[in-house]
Amino acid sequence: MTVKKETLLQQFITVRQVTLAICSHIENEDFVVQPSPEVSPPKWHLGHTSWLFEEVILKQYKKDYAYFNPAFCVLFNSYYKAVGEHTIQSERGNLSRPTVAEIMCYRAHIDAQMTALLTEGTVAEEALALIETSIHHEQQHQELLYMDIKYILAGNPLPTQYINTPLKKAAKPIQAWTNFEEGIVEIGDDGEGFSYDNERPRHKHYLHPFSISQSLVTNGEFLAFLEDSGYTQSKLWLSQGWGWVSKGKITHPFYWSLIDGTWYEYTLHGLISLDLNKPLVHISYFEAAAFASWKQLRLPTEQELEVFLVASKSKESEPSLHPTNAQTASGQAWCWTSSQYSPYPKFKAFDGVLNEYNGKFMCNQFVLRGGCIVTPKHHYRHSYRNFYAPEQRWMFSGIRLARDII
Amino acid sequence: MTVKKETLLQQFITVRQVTLAICSHIENEDFVVQPSPEVSPPKWHLGHTSWLFEEVILKQYKKDYAYFNPAFCVLFNSYYKAVGEHTIQSERGNLSRPTVAEIMCYRAHIDAQMTALLTEGTVAEEALALIETSIHHEQQHQELLYMDIKYILAGNPLPTQYINTPLKKAAKPIQAWTNFEEGIVEIGDDGEGFSYDNERPRHKHYLHPFSISQSLVTNGEFLAFLEDSGYTQSKLWLSQGWGWVSKGKITHPFYWSLIDGTWYEYTLHGLISLDLNKPLVHISYFEAAAFASWKQLRLPTEQELEVFLVASKSKESEPSLHPTNAQTASGQAWCWTSSQYSPYPKFKAFDGVLNEYNGKFMCNQFVLRGGCIVTPKHHYRHSYRNFYAPEQRWMFSGIRLARDII
Amino acid sequence: MTVKKETLLQQFITVRQVTLAICSHIENEDFVVQPSPEVSPPKWHLGHTSWLFEEVILKQYKKDYAYFNPAFCVLFNSYYKAVGEHTIQSERGNLSRPTVAEIMCYRAHIDAQMTALLTEGTVAEEALALIETSIHHEQQHQELLYMDIKYILAGNPLPTQYINTPLKKAAKPIQAWTNFEEGIVEIGDDGEGFSYDNERPRHKHYLHPFSISQSLVTNGEFLAFLEDSGYTQSKLWLSQGWGWVSKGKITHPFYWSLIDGTWYEYTLHGLISLDLNKPLVHISYFEAAAFASWKQLRLPTEQELEVFLVASKSKESEPSLHPTNAQTASGQAWCWTSSQYSPYPKFKAFDGVLNEYNGKFMCNQFVLRGGCIVTPKHHYRHSYRNFYAPEQRWMFSGIRLARDII
Amino acid sequence: MTVKKETLLQQFITVRQVTLAICSHIENEDFVVQPSPEVSPPKWHLGHTSWLFEEVILKQYKKDYAYFNPAFCVLFNSYYKAVGEHTIQSERGNLSRPTVAEIMCYRAHIDAQMTALLTEGTVAEEALALIETSIHHEQQHQELLYMDIKYILAGNPLPTQYINTPLKKAAKPIQAWTNFEEGIVEIGDDGEGFSYDNERPRHKHYLHPFSISQSLVTNGEFLAFLEDSGYTQSKLWLSQGWGWVSKGKITHPFYWSLIDGTWYEYTLHGLISLDLNKPLVHISYFEAAAFASWKQLRLPTEQELEVFLVASKSKESEPSLHPTNAQTASGQAWCWTSSQYSPYPKFKAFDGVLNEYNGKFMCNQFVLRGGCIVTPKHHYRHSYRNFYAPEQRWMFSGIRLARDII
């Protein structure tokens, strides 16, 4: 069931404005750098999200569509090999051109063309579906923009902050657990709205009895692990995780730093002293698994976490760009699950150019569930399967613990 | 339920002899080299399998046990961090000492001590269990010895063969499929004999209707993929797989070579011209997944393959060191499954020193099922979960295809 | 003999203005990127040249000097370990802050402070010497700015040019040779003006009879080498050079490209079709040595080239940012010599903080002589010893051939 | 002036026997491994030295010569690209075949063929010259065998020694200096006997007045540097040297180790406690240059050292495989010079297949002079130019200091 043309136009206009609003807090130079291969320069995100509308929709469905600049097809393609070559990801930060101003012109061009398409005459049903997906795609990049901007600002030797509103102090979460019984459950998209191909089809799954924590792991709980030599006890770690810790000399979560004996955490609100009651974020799967092992508990499977999320009521969180409420089920931190990212039974990838959207990444990644504080509100649903490699941690990733009921 | 002492003694003596028999076909120099970090020098296997008996059993249960050489504790430890340091895996091939002769003395020492332990007085129940596991451990290394020796011999610029018995020509397998219905099945060790911790506990799993091929993919079928530009069509590959193919300039299965327009395959029986009806072996998960994609089919999950194997009757294969029968259910080639290697529900790792045996590798590996031509006969069972990283291919890995029933 | 305060002030003001003039042709984004570890972002050059005045002069000789920003001491230190830590060179392109505007403020602050120092009261003799060296240091960075900006602009997928004035067509140089007799010569700084420590002391050197070309090697001559399979004949290359060619798949000079069968060269004036009479530039020592070997000639030693340069009259060249006159002795392209960069007899490094300026690089580098088209006019003298690693080629490096007289 | 056929035959027989005698002290397994890319397996040396006689002499000058095994042409070629392909140097240790026994057969074959050539009829003058060079080549490899065997044995976790004769204690050298006056000297081969192309032609060189130490730097002197934080003071080091120390975490000479507070040195006579009066060996150019800098002295140029060696009388040293006499001019340790390895004026490489012998390595290497304790006696002469990269140190390299006379 596809959304109506008028609704889509409204969603399109909104999503395009939100992207620009996110970028309104940074300097021209911040748009250019790529301090790590996994991070993209913000100006690349601005171009790439526009390119998808051009490549997937305008090129096919807009009569006599003329490219803004044919070179942008290669430049702003991320990884869609079916539509041609693309710039090597790790070299995006070497390119000074097109400038931010030129990319803003490109965005304006795409906005005008898309608006024209959605206001003039009829649009094919399949085009509407592609537009809806492309809007969701831009929302994904809004979250990536927050992640990448945080990485870029944090790496500067001069103190920087994305916004200067103060972060409120967090309350200590209550330790409580929810139990689930054994049996067959239904997993995946319920068909009520938009979903990606990797959430489908809805299917039966046999669940074993388990218990899951009602709160996210806090900075204070993880600090106890760290102070109990958690990072130096090899027995707590996966084999690859131990290699990662040893080779990378990892001794604390990504944005933590110890200055004159006090722990600090870098946030989009600037560097703050570590709040022990705030949810832990920016940890790798390796750290999450080692912590669970230290607790003699485990991470939930993605099915367990989905069942828990569906059963929970999430409270509305304070507007901020850093999680402050460990007691909430979703919308604070993406929770690592013990599930490696695999296709659902009878999985079928998107047709056409978006075929490469999800399926080809189903290897050596772990699923995260629940959404985070910088996930766009209307982008998230409980069947949403986020995924990252086990060593990555620049996303807002955290921990919710589970245990078997025996 | 543990095995009796007398039975174990007999099994111990047999397994130790078989290891030596495997090594009787190679030259002293072949025992030393390590042409790839994942390959171990055969002399290291001889030492390591002996070391496990020393570390896990003799040290604890043999009264007044004196080490043969304390330095061997570090030298022949593979990765058991709980019992101390170990030599870096990739540097095993840099060590010329101890010599093969010295390691043979070490083996003889361990044999004598173990025999004494198993013939004198009573042995604790838990020790018997550890001995049984250590015997199975040595059987695992027998398969590794075949794999590593094959790698070592194949890499020499001079023609070599492990044995000179001729390989019989294979018959073309019949294309037939077996269907399975939807429903709950029991997966994992049935408790009838020995099993590793990762096969346990037996548990319920919801199976979706599927069909699975009765034959393994043959060299001929894979050659068709290769000749249809299978290695150069990015859309067939996982994203990481495409990176692997591109960076490594991979254009054919590991032991294949094209000489003057004819395809050859290196086997333990020497270099032979490619037999199109023999089962395909020595391919990576990436190649298996790309081939399945090209066929518009898929790999089975590990549960699907277990259910198929349990339901099948395997014919006795001809004694050889290369698979020749694509029509057999098990014992020819380890089949890649689409299942990433994860703990079973309520998984509990071995206690004690063997705790690190399996669990810590449950990350970025895929499960293979079915046993191969060089798997020791009494080592294999249908619940057996072998696992390798998706780019590895020096093991006897092959493909059995599956598809959804819709 | 040091320069007078008033003269230095005038030189200081000029050099600071020239640096800004060089940067006036590029976009804000061009100041930020670092497409190769050896290339620095232009904004880093702007900061670093200012920092040297602050660190070496203002900090010591300006009463009550207050840092513009103490963090800049680390940020803009290149490699002077004696004065503290410095940012890792290859990560300069990861830093978006300070912004270009902030660095311009820093420059203005340094300009004001230096002007004050040089107009108020007396300045110590040693400070004047340091100021003179720091002015020459900024001139070195002016040449680096041209080199780095060329690299940055060339790497963009969109066509760019630094300036749009057209380049004139070059005349074919006359092939003529100058002979020099055997005997003792004096090498090094003649004491008439400023020089670096590595040009001193002037000393005797025994010269063997040689002949040297009056013209630089042209693009056309090098194209003949390329078309005679110069890049694929291992016998022409140094051992390390052959490794460099093979590993890097090098097949032509750095800024050359073959488009639809026609050779082009990227210049600061934009992409132009290859002019066969223009001097060859942007080649590595490896390429220069292979070319000389192909010609059955050799590169001159640095002493031979110095003697030639001193004996020659250089014609004034047309103002351009690309060499056009292969017939000129100096000021077109830095010529590779066969001399590895070593200390002169009785070499003594600068005292104090500039001690690390030259001496510590005397290892695995080759000397280049003669100055190039983008070398600031008053910066160059014939005793000038430029030096680069044998694989580097983003500088304006070319070839002048020599041969023994037997 | 070439040597007579009969003399050459005697030299050939002797050199071939000496190589085998060197190898008679090690185990079969020691012949196989390659613990570092620069180290070759001893069995490779045995094959390679034989191959040179086959490739350079037998193939051209022995009538109807039949290869022992054509595959050996690739296998045992080191780097002579003109004569075809060769196995990648760093992969020599991956090859288990040919076995040591097979290579011994190959040697015997070459011995027989060469003996036949040198006893039957006349041999062309140019062939005699090539034979002489190939004999010197095998002597070079005798020194390499000592170096490589030392590296291989030292790296084993079990204690090993090459020979078990005890090493005598060294006497403290007298600190004395020899002065040389300014003027023109003659450098290079004096034409009295065999020399390599890189020692020729003899030529004039202008020498500046200098003083040079009559003794080699001892372990005790270097220990004082180490204990004065020599390895952690960046100002003492070349820029590349500091990178090498930092990245490699270098804190002491190659074969030194600190065990329970006492310094030990690994020698071919086994591990011994550090003798403070023995000559320092196995250090890199970087360490030598840093030590000289710490002493406020310098390394000699290669011409200075040649002049000193020619003027000195070397005492006969005790037969051992480790230097014990710091007071001797030559034959104890190769002394690093400050001269980068460059061609002499009018240098002309060997003709024919040996053209690649020396010239192509004249880049990023430093010259060492004086011969060491394991250099074959009749192989050495004072004009001998040994050369290594500045970070290498598995050869018997040491330090003789020099200073300017001002």
PDB file of N, CA and C in Angstrom, chain D residues 135-173:
ATOM      1  N   ILE D 135      82.949 -17.480  -7.693  1.00  0.00           N
ATOM      2  CA  ILE D 135      83.570 -17.990  -6.469  1.00  0.00           C
ATOM      3  C   ILE D 135      83.472 -16.931  -5.370  1.00  0.00           C
ATOM      4  N   HIS D 136      83.767 -15.686  -5.726  1.00  0.00           N
ATOM      5  CA  HIS D 136      83.630 -14.608  -4.741  1.00  0.00           C
ATOM      6  C   HIS D 136      82.171 -14.462  -4.311  1.00  0.00           C
ATOM      7  N   HIS D 137      81.272 -14.668  -5.249  1.00  0.00           N
ATOM      8  CA  HIS D 137      79.844 -14.635  -4.932  1.00  0.00           C
ATOM      9  C   HIS D 137      79.501 -15.682  -3.877  1.00  0.00           C
ATOM     10  N   GLU D 138      80.050 -16.886  -4.020  1.00  0.00           N
ATOM     11  CA  GLU D 138      79.744 -17.918  -3.028  1.00  0.00           C
ATOM     12  C   GLU D 138      80.342 -17.553  -1.668  1.00  0.00           C
ATOM     13  N   GLN D 139      81.482 -16.879  -1.695  1.00  0.00           N
ATOM     14  CA  GLN D 139      82.055 -16.426  -0.416  1.00  0.00           C
ATOM     15  C   GLN D 139      81.166 -15.379   0.263  1.00  0.00           C
ATOM     16  N   GLN D 140      80.587 -14.514  -0.543  1.00  0.00           N
ATOM     17  CA  GLN D 140      79.620 -13.559   0.033  1.00  0.00           C
ATOM     18  C   GLN D 140      78.498 -14.309   0.735  1.00  0.00           C
ATOM     19  N   HIS D 141      78.040 -15.386   0.073  1.00  0.00           N
ATOM     20  CA  HIS D 141      76.943 -16.156   0.663  1.00  0.00           C
ATOM     21  C   HIS D 141      77.395 -16.955   1.880  1.00  0.00           C
ATOM     22  N   GLN D 142      78.682 -17.224   1.996  1.00  0.00           N
ATOM     23  CA  GLN D 142      79.157 -17.868   3.223  1.00  0.00           C
ATOM     24  C   GLN D 142      78.958 -16.928   4.409  1.00  0.00           C
ATOM     25  N   GLU D 143      79.263 -15.678   4.199  1.00  0.00           N
ATOM     26  CA  GLU D 143      79.023 -14.712   5.280  1.00  0.00           C
ATOM     27  C   GLU D 143      77.525 -14.597   5.563  1.00  0.00           C
ATOM     28  N   LEU D 144      76.731 -14.553   4.488  1.00  0.00           N
ATOM     29  CA  LEU D 144      75.271 -14.501   4.671  1.00  0.00           C
ATOM     30  C   LEU D 144      74.762 -15.729   5.413  1.00  0.00           C
ATOM     31  N   LEU D 145      75.351 -16.884   5.140  1.00  0.00           N
ATOM     32  CA  LEU D 145      74.944 -18.104   5.844  1.00  0.00           C
ATOM     33  C   LEU D 145      75.154 -17.952   7.348  1.00  0.00           C
ATOM     34  N   TYR D 146      76.316 -17.436   7.733  1.00  0.00           N
ATOM     35  CA  TYR D 146      76.543 -17.204   9.163  1.00  0.00           C
ATOM     36  C   TYR D 146      75.494 -16.249   9.736  1.00  0.00           C
ATOM     37  N   MET D 147      75.239 -15.174   9.000  1.00  0.00           N
ATOM     38  CA  MET D 147      74.256 -14.191   9.467  1.00  0.00           C
ATOM     39  C   MET D 147      72.859 -14.798   9.590  1.00  0.00           C
ATOM     40  N   ASP D 148      72.468 -15.555   8.563  1.00  0.00           N
ATOM     41  CA  ASP D 148      71.110 -16.095   8.536  1.00  0.00           C
ATOM     42  C   ASP D 148      70.939 -17.228   9.547  1.00  0.00           C
ATOM     43  N   ILE D 149      71.959 -18.069   9.664  1.00  0.00           N
ATOM     44  CA  ILE D 149      71.895 -19.147  10.658  1.00  0.00           C
ATOM     45  C   ILE D 149      71.797 -18.546  12.058  1.00  0.00           C
ATOM     46  N   LYS D 150      72.555 -17.499  12.308  1.00  0.00           N
ATOM     47  CA  LYS D 150      72.500 -16.836  13.618  1.00  0.00           C
ATOM     48  C   LYS D 150      71.082 -16.340  13.895  1.00  0.00           C
ATOM     49  N   TYR D 151      70.469 -15.706  12.903  1.00  0.00           N
ATOM     50  CA  TYR D 151      69.109 -15.190  13.051  1.00  0.00           C
ATOM     51  C   TYR D 151      68.127 -16.332  13.326  1.00  0.00           C
ATOM     52  N   ILE D 152      68.270 -17.393  12.564  1.00  0.00           N
ATOM     53  CA  ILE D 152      67.348 -18.532  12.689  1.00  0.00           C
ATOM     54  C   ILE D 152      67.477 -19.201  14.056  1.00  0.00           C
ATOM     55  N   LEU D 153      68.698 -19.444  14.486  1.00  0.00           N
ATOM     56  CA  LEU D 153      68.897 -20.114  15.773  1.00  0.00           C
ATOM     57  C   LEU D 153      68.460 -19.219  16.930  1.00  0.00           C
ATOM     58  N   ALA D 154      68.772 -17.932  16.815  1.00  0.00           N
ATOM     59  CA  ALA D 154      68.444 -17.006  17.909  1.00  0.00           C
ATOM     60  C   ALA D 154      66.934 -16.909  18.138  1.00  0.00           C
ATOM     61  N   GLY D 155      66.162 -17.066  17.064  1.00  0.00           N
ATOM     62  CA  GLY D 155      64.727 -16.882  17.172  1.00  0.00           C
ATOM     63  C   GLY D 155      63.978 -18.058  17.758  1.00  0.00           C
ATOM     64  N   ASN D 156      64.664 -19.181  17.924  1.00  0.00           N
ATOM     65  CA  ASN D 156      63.985 -20.341  18.490  1.00  0.00           C
ATOM     66  C   ASN D 156      63.741 -20.155  19.978  1.00  0.00           C
ATOM     67  N   PRO D 157      62.603 -20.607  20.444  1.00  0.00           N
ATOM     68  CA  PRO D 157      62.310 -20.437  21.876  1.00  0.00           C
ATOM     69  C   PRO D 157      63.190 -21.346  22.753  1.00  0.00           C
ATOM     70  N   LEU D 158      63.737 -22.387  22.176  1.00  0.00           N
ATOM     71  CA  LEU D 158      64.600 -23.270  22.955  1.00  0.00           C
ATOM     72  C   LEU D 158      66.041 -22.792  22.791  1.00  0.00           C
ATOM     73  N   PRO D 159      66.865 -22.871  23.837  1.00  0.00           N
ATOM     74  CA  PRO D 159      68.254 -22.408  23.718  1.00  0.00           C
ATOM     75  C   PRO D 159      69.014 -23.212  22.664  1.00  0.00           C
ATOM     76  N   THR D 160      69.740 -22.505  21.804  1.00  0.00           N
ATOM     77  CA  THR D 160      70.524 -23.195  20.766  1.00  0.00           C
ATOM     78  C   THR D 160      71.873 -22.504  20.664  1.00  0.00           C
ATOM     79  N   GLN D 161      72.855 -23.196  20.137  1.00  0.00           N
ATOM     80  CA  GLN D 161      74.119 -22.550  19.798  1.00  0.00           C
ATOM     81  C   GLN D 161      74.662 -23.215  18.551  1.00  0.00           C
ATOM     82  N   TYR D 162      75.381 -22.436  17.760  1.00  0.00           N
ATOM     83  CA  TYR D 162      75.894 -22.946  16.499  1.00  0.00           C
ATOM     84  C   TYR D 162      77.139 -23.804  16.757  1.00  0.00           C
ATOM     85  N   ILE D 163      78.058 -23.291  17.555  1.00  0.00           N
ATOM     86  CA  ILE D 163      79.215 -24.094  17.987  1.00  0.00           C
ATOM     87  C   ILE D 163      79.359 -23.927  19.491  1.00  0.00           C
ATOM     88  N   ASN D 164      79.987 -24.901  20.124  1.00  0.00           N
ATOM     89  CA  ASN D 164      80.047 -24.818  21.576  1.00  0.00           C
ATOM     90  C   ASN D 164      81.436 -24.513  22.141  1.00  0.00           C
ATOM     91  N   THR D 165      82.362 -24.052  21.269  1.00  0.00           N
ATOM     92  CA  THR D 165      83.650 -23.621  21.804  1.00  0.00           C
ATOM     93  C   THR D 165      83.435 -22.326  22.578  1.00  0.00           C
ATOM     94  N   PRO D 166      84.123 -22.180  23.713  1.00  0.00           N
ATOM     95  CA  PRO D 166      83.898 -20.972  24.516  1.00  0.00           C
ATOM     96  C   PRO D 166      84.552 -19.749  23.875  1.00  0.00           C
ATOM     97  N   LEU D 167      83.975 -18.594  24.157  1.00  0.00           N
ATOM     98  CA  LEU D 167      84.511 -17.326  23.646  1.00  0.00           C
ATOM     99  C   LEU D 167      85.414 -16.726  24.712  1.00  0.00           C
ATOM    100  N   LYS D 168      86.600 -16.271  24.310  1.00  0.00           N
ATOM    101  CA  LYS D 168      87.497 -15.686  25.317  1.00  0.00           C
ATOM    102  C   LYS D 168      87.037 -14.281  25.705  1.00  0.00           C
ATOM    103  N   LYS D 169      87.428 -13.877  26.889  1.00  0.00           N
ATOM    104  CA  LYS D 169      87.078 -12.554  27.387  1.00  0.00           C
ATOM    105  C   LYS D 169      87.948 -11.509  26.676  1.00  0.00           C
ATOM    106  N   ALA D 170      87.381 -10.347  26.374  1.00  0.00           N
ATOM    107  CA  ALA D 170      88.115  -9.334  25.616  1.00  0.00           C
ATOM    108  C   ALA D 170      88.857  -8.379  26.534  1.00  0.00           C
ATOM    109  N   ALA D 171      89.949  -7.827  25.994  1.00  0.00           N
ATOM    110  CA  ALA D 171      90.708  -6.815  26.737  1.00  0.00           C
ATOM    111  C   ALA D 171      90.177  -5.429  26.393  1.00  0.00           C
ATOM    112  N   LYS D 172      90.290  -4.508  27.345  1.00  0.00           N
ATOM    113  CA  LYS D 172      89.789  -3.149  27.128  1.00  0.00           C
ATOM    114  C   LYS D 172      90.681  -2.445  26.108  1.00  0.00           C
ATOM    115  N   PRO D 173      90.109  -1.920  25.033  1.00  0.00           N
ATOM    116  CA  PRO D 173      90.943  -1.261  24.026  1.00  0.00           C
ATOM    117  C   PRO D 173      91.480   0.080  24.537  1.00  0.00           C
TER     118      PRO D 173
END
